[in-house]
GROMACS .gro file of C-alpha atoms in nm:
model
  412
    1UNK     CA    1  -2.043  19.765   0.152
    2UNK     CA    2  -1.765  19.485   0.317
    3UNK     CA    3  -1.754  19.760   0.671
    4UNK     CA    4  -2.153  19.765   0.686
    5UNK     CA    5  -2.236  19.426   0.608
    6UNK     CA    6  -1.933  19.345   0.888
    7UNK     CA    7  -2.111  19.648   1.130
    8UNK     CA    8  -2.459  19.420   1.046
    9UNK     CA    9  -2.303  19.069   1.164
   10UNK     CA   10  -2.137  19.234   1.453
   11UNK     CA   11  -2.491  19.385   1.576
   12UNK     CA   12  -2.666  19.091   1.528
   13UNK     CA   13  -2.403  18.910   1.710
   14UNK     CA   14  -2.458  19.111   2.002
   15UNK     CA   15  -2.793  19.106   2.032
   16UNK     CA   16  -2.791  18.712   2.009
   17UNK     CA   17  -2.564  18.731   2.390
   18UNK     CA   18  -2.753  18.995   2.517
   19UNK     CA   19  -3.048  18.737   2.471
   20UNK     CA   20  -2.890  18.429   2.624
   21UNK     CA   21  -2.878  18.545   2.969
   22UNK     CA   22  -3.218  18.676   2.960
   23UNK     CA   23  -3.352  18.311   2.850
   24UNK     CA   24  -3.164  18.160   3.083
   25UNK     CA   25  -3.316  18.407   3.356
   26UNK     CA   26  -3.620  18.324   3.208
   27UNK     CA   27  -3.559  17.908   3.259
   28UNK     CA   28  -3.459  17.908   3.589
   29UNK     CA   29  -3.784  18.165   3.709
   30UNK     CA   30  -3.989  17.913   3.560
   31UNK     CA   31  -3.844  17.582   3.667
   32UNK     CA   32  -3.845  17.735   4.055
   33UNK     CA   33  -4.250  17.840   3.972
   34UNK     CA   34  -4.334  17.488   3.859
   35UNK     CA   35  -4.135  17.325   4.149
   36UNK     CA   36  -4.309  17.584   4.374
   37UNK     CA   37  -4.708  17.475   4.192
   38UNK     CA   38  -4.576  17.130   4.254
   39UNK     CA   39  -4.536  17.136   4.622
   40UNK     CA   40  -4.906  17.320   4.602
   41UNK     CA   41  -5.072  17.051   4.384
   42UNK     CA   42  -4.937  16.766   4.554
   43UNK     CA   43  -4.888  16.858   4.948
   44UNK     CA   44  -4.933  16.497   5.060
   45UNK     CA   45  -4.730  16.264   5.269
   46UNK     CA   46  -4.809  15.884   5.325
   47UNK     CA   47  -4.676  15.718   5.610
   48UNK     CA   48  -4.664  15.323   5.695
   49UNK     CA   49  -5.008  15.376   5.899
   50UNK     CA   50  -5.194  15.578   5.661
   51UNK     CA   51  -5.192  15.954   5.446
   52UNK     CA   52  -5.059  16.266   5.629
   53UNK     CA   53  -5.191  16.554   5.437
   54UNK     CA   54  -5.097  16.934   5.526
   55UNK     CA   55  -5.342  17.227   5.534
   56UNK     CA   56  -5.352  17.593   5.362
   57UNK     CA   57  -5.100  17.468   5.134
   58UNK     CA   58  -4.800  17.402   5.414
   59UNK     CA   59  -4.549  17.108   5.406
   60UNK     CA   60  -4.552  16.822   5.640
   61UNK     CA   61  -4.291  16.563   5.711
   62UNK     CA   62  -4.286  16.241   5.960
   63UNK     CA   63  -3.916  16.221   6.073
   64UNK     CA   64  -3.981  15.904   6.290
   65UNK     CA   65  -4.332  15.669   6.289
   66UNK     CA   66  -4.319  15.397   6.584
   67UNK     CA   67  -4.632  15.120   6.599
   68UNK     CA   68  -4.727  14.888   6.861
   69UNK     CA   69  -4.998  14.583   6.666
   70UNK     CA   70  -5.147  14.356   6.966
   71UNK     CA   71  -5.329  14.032   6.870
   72UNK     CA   72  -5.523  13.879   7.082
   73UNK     CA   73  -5.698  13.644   6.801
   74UNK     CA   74  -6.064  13.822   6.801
   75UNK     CA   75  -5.956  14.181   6.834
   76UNK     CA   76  -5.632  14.418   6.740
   77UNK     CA   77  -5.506  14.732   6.924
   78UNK     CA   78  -5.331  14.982   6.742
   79UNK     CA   79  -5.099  15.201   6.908
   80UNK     CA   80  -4.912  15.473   6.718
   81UNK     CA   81  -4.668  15.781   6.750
   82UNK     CA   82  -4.556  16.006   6.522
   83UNK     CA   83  -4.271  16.294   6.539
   84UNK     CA   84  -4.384  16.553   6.257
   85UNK     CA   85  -4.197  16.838   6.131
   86UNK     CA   86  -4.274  17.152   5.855
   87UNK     CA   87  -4.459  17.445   5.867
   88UNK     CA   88  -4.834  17.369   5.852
   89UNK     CA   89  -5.079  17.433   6.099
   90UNK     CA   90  -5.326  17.165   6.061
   91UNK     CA   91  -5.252  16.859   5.910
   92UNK     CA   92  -5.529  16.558   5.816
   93UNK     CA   93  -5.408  16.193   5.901
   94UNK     CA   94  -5.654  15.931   5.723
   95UNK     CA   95  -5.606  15.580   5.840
   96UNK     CA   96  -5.823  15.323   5.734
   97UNK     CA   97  -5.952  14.979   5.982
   98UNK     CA   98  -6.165  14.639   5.914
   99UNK     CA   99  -6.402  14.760   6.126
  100UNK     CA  100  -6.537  15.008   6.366
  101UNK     CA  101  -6.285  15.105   6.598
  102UNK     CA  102  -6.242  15.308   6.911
  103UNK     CA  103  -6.009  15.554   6.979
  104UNK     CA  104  -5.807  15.714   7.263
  105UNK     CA  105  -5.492  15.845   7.397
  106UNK     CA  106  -5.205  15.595   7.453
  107UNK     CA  107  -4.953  15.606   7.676
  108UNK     CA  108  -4.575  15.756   7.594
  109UNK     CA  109  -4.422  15.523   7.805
  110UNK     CA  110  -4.496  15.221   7.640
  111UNK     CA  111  -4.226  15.312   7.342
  112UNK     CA  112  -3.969  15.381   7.633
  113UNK     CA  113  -4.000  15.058   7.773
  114UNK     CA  114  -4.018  14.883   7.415
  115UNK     CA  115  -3.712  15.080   7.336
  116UNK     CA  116  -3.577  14.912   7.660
  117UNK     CA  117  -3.615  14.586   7.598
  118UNK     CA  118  -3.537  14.547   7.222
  119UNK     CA  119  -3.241  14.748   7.220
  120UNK     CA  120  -2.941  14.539   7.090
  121UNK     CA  121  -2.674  14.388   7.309
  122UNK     CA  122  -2.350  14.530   7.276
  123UNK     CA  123  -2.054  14.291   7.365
  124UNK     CA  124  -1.657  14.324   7.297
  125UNK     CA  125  -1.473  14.142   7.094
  126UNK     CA  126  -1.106  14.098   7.079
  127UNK     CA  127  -0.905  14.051   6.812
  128UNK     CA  128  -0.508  13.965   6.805
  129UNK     CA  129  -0.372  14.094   6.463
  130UNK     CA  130  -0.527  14.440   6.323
  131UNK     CA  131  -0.791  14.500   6.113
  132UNK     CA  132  -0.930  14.818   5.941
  133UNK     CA  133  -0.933  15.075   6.204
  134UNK     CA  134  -0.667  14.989   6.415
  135UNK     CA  135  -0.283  15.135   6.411
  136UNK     CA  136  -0.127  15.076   6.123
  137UNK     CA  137  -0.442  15.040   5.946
  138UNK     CA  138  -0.646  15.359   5.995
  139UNK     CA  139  -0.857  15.395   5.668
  140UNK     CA  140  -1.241  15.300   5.812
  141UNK     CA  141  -1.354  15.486   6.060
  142UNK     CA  142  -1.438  15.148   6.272
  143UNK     CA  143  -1.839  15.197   6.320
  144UNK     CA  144  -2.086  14.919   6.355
  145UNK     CA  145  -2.403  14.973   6.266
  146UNK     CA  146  -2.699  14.805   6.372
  147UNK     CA  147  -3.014  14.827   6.221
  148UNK     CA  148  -3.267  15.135   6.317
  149UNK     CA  149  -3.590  15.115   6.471
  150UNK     CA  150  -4.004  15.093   6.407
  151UNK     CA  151  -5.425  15.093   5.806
  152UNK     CA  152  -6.886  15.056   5.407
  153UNK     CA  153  -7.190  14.890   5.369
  154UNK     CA  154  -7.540  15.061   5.224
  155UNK     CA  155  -7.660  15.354   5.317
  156UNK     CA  156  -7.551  15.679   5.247
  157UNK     CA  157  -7.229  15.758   5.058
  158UNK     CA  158  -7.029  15.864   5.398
  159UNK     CA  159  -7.126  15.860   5.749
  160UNK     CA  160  -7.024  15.984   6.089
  161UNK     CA  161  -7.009  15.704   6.349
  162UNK     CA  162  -6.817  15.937   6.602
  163UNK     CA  163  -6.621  16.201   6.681
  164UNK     CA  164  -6.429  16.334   6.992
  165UNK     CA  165  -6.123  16.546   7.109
  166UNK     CA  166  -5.823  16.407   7.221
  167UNK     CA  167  -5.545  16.642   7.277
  168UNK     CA  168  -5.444  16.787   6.992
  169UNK     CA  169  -5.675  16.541   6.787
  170UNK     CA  170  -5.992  16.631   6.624
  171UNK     CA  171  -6.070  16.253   6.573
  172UNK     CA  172  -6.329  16.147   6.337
  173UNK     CA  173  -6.484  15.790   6.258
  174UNK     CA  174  -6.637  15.736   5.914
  175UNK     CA  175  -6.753  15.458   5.699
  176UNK     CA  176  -6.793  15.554   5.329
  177UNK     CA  177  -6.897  15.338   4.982
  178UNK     CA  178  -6.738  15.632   4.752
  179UNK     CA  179  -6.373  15.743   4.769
  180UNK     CA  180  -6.466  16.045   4.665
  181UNK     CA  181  -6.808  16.112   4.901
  182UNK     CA  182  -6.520  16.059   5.154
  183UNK     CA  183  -6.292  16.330   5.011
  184UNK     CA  184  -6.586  16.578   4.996
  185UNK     CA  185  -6.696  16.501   5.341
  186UNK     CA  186  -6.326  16.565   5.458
  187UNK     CA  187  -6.300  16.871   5.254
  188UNK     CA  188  -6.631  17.039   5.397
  189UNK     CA  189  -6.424  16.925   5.751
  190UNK     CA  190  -6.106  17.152   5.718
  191UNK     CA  191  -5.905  16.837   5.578
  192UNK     CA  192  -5.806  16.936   5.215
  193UNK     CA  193  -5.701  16.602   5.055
  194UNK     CA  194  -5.522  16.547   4.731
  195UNK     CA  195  -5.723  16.392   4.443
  196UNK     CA  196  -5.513  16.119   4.372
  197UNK     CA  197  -5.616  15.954   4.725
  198UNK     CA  198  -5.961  15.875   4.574
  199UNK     CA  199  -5.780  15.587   4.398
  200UNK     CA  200  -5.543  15.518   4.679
  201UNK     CA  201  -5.885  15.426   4.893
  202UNK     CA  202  -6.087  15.204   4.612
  203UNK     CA  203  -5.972  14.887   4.760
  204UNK     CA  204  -6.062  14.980   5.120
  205UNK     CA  205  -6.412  15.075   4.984
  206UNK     CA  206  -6.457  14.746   4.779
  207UNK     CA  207  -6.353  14.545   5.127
  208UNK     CA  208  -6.565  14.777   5.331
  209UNK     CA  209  -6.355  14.925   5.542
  210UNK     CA  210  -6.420  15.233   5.763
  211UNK     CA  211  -6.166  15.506   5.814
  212UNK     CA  212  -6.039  15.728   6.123
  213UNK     CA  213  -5.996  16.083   6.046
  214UNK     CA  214  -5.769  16.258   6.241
  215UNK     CA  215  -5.701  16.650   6.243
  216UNK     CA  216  -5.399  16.775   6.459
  217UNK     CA  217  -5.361  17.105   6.549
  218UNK     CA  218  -5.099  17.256   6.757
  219UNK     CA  219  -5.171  17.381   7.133
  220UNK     CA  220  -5.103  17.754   6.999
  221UNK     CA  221  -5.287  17.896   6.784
  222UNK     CA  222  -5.070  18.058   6.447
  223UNK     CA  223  -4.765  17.824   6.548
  224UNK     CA  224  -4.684  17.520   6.319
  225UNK     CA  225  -4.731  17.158   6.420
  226UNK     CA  226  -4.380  16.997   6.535
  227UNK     CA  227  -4.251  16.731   6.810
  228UNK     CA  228  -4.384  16.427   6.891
  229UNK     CA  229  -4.704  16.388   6.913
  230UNK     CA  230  -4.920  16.181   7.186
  231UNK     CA  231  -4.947  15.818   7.159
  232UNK     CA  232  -5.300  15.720   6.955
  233UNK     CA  233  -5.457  15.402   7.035
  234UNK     CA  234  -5.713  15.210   6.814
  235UNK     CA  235  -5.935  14.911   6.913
  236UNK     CA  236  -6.116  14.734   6.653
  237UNK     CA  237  -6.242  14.406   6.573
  238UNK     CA  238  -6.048  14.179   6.268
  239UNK     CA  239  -6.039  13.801   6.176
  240UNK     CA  240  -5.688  13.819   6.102
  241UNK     CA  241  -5.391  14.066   6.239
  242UNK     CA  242  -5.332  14.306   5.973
  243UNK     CA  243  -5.146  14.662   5.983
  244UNK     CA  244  -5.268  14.887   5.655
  245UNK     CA  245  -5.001  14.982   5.424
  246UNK     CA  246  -5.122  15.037   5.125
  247UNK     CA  247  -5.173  15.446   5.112
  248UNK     CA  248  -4.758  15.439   5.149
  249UNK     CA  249  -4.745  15.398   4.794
  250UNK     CA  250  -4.832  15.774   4.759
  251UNK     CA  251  -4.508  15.829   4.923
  252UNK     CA  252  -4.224  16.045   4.679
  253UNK     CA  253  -3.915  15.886   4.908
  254UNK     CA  254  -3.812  15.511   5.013
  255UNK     CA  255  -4.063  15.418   5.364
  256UNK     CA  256  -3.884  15.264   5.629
  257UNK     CA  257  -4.147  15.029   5.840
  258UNK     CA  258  -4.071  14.961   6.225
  259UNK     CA  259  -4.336  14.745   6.421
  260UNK     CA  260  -4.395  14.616   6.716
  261UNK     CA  261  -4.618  14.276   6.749
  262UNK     CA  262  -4.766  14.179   7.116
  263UNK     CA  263  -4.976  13.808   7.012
  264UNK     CA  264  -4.944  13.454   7.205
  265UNK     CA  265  -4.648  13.334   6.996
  266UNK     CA  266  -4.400  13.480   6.741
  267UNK     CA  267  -4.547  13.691   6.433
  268UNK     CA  268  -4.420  13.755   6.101
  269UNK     CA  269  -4.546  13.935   5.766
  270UNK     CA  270  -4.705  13.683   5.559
  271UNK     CA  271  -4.559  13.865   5.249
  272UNK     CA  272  -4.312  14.114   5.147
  273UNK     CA  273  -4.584  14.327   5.011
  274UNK     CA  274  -4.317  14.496   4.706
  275UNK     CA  275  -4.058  14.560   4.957
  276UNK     CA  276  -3.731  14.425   5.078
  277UNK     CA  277  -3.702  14.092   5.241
  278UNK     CA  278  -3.890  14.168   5.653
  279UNK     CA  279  -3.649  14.084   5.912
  280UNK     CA  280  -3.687  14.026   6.291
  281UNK     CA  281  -3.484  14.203   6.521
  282UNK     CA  282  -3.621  14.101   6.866
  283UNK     CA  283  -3.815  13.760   6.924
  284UNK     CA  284  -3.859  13.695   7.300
  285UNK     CA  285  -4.155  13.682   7.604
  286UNK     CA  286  -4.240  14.017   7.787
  287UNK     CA  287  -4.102  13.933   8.168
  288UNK     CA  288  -4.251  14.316   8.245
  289UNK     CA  289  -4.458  14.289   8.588
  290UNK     CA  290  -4.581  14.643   8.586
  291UNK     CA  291  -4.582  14.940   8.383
  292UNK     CA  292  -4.799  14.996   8.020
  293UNK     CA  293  -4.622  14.717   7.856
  294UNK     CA  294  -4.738  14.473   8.090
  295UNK     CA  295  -5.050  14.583   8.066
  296UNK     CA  296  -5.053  14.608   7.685
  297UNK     CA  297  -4.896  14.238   7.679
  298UNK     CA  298  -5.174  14.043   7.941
  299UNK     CA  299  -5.254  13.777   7.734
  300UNK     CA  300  -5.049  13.796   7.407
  301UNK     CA  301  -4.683  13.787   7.628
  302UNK     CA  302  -4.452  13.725   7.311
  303UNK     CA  303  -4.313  14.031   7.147
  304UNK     CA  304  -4.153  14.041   6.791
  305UNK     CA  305  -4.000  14.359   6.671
  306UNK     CA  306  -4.015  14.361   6.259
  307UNK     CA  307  -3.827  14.618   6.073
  308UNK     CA  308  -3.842  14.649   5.632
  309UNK     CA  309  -3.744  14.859   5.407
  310UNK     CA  310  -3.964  15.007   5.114
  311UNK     CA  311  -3.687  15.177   4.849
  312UNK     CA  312  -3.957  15.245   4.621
  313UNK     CA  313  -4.298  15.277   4.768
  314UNK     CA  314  -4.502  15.284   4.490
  315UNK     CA  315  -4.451  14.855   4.477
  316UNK     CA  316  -4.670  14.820   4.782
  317UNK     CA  317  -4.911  14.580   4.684
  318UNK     CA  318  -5.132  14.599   4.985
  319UNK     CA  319  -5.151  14.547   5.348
  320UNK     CA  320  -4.911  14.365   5.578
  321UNK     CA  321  -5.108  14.010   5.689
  322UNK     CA  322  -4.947  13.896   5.966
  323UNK     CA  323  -4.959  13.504   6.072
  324UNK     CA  324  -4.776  13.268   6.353
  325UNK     CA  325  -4.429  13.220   6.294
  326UNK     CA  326  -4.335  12.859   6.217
  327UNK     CA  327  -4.197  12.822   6.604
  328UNK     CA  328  -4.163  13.058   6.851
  329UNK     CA  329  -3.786  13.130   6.855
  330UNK     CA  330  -3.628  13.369   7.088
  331UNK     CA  331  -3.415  13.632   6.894
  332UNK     CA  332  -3.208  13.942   6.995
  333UNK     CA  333  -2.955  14.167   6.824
  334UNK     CA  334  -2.570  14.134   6.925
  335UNK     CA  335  -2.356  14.445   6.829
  336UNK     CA  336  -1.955  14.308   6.818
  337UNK     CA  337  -1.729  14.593   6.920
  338UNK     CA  338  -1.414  14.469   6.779
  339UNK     CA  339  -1.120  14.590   7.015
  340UNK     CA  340  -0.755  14.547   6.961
  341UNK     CA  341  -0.593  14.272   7.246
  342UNK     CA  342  -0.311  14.510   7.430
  343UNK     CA  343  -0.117  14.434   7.711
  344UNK     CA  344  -0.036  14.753   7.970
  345UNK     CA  345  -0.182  14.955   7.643
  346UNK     CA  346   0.030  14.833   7.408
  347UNK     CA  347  -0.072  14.620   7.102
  348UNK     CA  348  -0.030  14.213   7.168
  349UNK     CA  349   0.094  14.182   6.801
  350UNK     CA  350   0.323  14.443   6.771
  351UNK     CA  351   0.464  14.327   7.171
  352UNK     CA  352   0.457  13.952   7.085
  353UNK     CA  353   0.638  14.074   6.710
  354UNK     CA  354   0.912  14.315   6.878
  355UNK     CA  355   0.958  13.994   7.138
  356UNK     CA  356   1.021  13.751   6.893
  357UNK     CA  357   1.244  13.992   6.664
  358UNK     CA  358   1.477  14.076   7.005
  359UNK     CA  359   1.485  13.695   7.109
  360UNK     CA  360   1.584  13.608   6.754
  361UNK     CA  361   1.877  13.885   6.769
  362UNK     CA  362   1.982  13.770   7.077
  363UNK     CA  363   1.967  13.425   6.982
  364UNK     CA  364   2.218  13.477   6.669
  365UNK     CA  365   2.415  13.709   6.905
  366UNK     CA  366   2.444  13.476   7.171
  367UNK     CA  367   2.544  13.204   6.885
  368UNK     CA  368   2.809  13.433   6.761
  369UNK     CA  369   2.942  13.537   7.120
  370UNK     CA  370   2.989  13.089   7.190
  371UNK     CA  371   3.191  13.063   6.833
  372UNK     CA  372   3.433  13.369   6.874
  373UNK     CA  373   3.509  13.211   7.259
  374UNK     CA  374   3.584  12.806   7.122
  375UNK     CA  375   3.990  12.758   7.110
  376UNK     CA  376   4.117  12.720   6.785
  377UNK     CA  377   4.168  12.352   6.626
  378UNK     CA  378   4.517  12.249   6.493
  379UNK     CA  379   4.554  12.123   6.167
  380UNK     CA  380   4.574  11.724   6.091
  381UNK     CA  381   4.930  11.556   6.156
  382UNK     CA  382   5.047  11.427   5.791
  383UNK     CA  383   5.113  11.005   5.849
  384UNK     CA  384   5.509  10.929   5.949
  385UNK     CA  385   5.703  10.752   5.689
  386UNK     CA  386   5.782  10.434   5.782
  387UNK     CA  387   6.112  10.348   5.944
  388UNK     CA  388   6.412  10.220   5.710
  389UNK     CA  389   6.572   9.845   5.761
  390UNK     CA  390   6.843   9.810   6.013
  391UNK     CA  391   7.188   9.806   5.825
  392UNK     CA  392   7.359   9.449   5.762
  393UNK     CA  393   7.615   9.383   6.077
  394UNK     CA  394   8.008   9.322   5.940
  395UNK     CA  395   8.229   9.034   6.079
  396UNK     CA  396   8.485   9.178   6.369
  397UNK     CA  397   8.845   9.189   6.236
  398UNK     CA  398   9.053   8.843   6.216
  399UNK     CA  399   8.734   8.651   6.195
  400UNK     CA  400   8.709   8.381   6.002
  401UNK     CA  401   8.467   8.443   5.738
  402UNK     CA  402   8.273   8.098   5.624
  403UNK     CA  403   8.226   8.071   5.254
  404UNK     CA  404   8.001   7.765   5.202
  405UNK     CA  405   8.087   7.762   4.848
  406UNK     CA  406   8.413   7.757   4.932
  407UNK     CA  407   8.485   7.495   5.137
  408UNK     CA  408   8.252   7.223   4.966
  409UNK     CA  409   8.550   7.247   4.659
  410UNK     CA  410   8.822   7.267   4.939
  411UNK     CA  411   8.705   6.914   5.029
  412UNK     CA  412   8.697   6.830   4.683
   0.00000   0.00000   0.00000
């Protein structure tokens, strides 16, 4: 009874580790199938200007987002560029404006030439003792890092006010009173938007906003949508400079926001809208004769480069509002590259140290040589004793010796 109740425990056993691999097999097929329905469900990504949503169930990302805002103080130009990367072949862009706007191509150039003049200056500085990086202190690899780089009324629930082809846009202007008329008009379009976007557009509805739809398809035909894309710039009426932000807070990763702002003096976000603190890295006047930023710039000739961070998107509050800066102070990024002083190559510390080490030896050498070469000094002469008393002088012989004493009682 002991050997088959111990063959019985030993079976069991067994069949309880044959079993744990299989569940584990089992875990892992389904965690990859729910991270697989995941990426199906919820194929959106929002960008600083708007909502980038992928078709027949592809991915999309934006590697790099640039935007030029111009304010003239009755009307605001828009002009964007976007580098995309995944595998879908059509991909929606929704980006909602204050008012009607018009679109059309912009011009590549004018990032080039942006590029050119807010680039940061990079000047040298020297240092005379070490620091991290240099010889003898090699543990930081001695980079400096600057920062990078650079969205209805009545009448029927959605309507068309336009549509044209620009390039690779399919570009669509729409005013809507429903968030969702708007996603069923899309969707009957060829743009398949997520469902959670009909909340993300409430407030733009309730403030009567209208919307550009944008569909991007590649040149060729079966090939996904890549690169960078052409320039697109909007034109639309506003009381008050404003770039939309709000549909970022869809976005699953931190949103980095880079802007350019062309107005008459210096611009800054009136709020941080749930991100980090804005900051300014260019402030200055275009000096640009020719060429699409002088053209952009006629009339509004001050340029302000703004650059935030957004480490967890769904904060965004709302729209950046942009307003005059309090005066209109010229800014521009330095970039210190800290160099070592040498002299012929050679460190100044360690030449200036070896210096004063062989002066010092030869100082104490030279001391040493001076003290060996000094004749000796004799030892102090004790003090002579003084000299004795002469001796008493004698009478000669047969000399007649006088004896006071003597004589006095002689005469007595």
């Amino acid at each position: 009874m002991e050997g088959l109740r111990a063959m019985a425990e030993w079976e069991l056993l067994r069949d309880r580790v044959r079993r744990r691999p299989r569940g584990r097999v089992l875990t892992v097929a389904l965690a990859l199938l729910a991270l697989q329905l995941g990426q199906l469900v919820a194929p959106a990504w929002a960008c600083g200007c708007g909502a980038m949503v992928p078709g027949d169930a592809g991915r999309v990302t934006v590697g790099r987002e640039e935007s030029v805002v111009r304010w003239d103080g009755r009307r605001e130009q828009v002009v964007m560029r976007l580098t995309v990367g995944g595998d879908a072949e059509r991909v929606a862009w929704i980006m909602p404006v204050p008012r009607r706007a018009t679109v059309r191509l912009g011009d590549p150039g004018l990032f080039d030439e942006l590029h050119d003049v807010t680039t940061p200056v990079h000047r040298e500085r020297r240092h005379f003792w070490p620091q991290d990086g240099d010889w003898p202190l090699l543990t930081g690899d001695g980079t400096a890092a600057g920062p990078p780089p650079p969205w209805a009324g009545a009448g029927p629930p959605v309507s068309v006010v336009g549509r044209q082809r620009l390039g690779p846009f399919d570009v669509a202007r729409l005013t809507a009173t429903d968030p969702g008329a708007l996603d069923g008009w899309l969707d009957s379009n060829g743009f398949a938007l997520p469902p959670r976007l009909d909340d993300a557009l409430r407030p733009y509805v309730q403030k009567r906003w209208e919307y550009v739809a944008v569909k991007l398809t590649p040149q060729t035909t079966g090939t996904p949508l890549t690169g960078t894309l052409d320039p697109l710039h909007l034109t639309f009426r506003t009381d008050e400079p404003v770039y939309p932000m709000r549909l970022s807070r869809l976005a699953d990763t931190p949103q980095s926001l880079g802007l350019y702002v062309l107005a008459a003096h210096r611009m800054e976000p009136a709020s941080r809208i749930g991100g980090e603190r804005p900051r300014v890295t260019y402030a200055g006047r275009v000096t640009a004769k020719t060429g699409p930023l002088a053209e952009l710039a006629a009339g509004t000739p001050f340029l302000t480069a703004i650059g935030q961070e957004f480490p967890r998107p769904e904060r965004i509050s709302g729209d950046h509002v942009l307003r005059r800066a309090p005066a209109d102070d010229t800014f521009q990024q330095v970039i210190y590259e800290d160099r070592l002083r040498t002299v012929a190559g050679l460190p100044a510390w360690l030449l200036t140290v070896t210096g004063g080490l062989a002066l010092a030896v030869a100082t104490a050498a030279t001391l040493a040589v001076r003290r060996s070469r000094r004749p000796g000094t004799a030892p102090p002469t004790p003090p002579l004793p003084p000299p004795p008393p002469p001796p008493a002088q004698l009478p000669a012989s047969g000399a007649e010796i006088d004896h006071p004493g003597v004589a006095d009682r002689e005469q007595g």
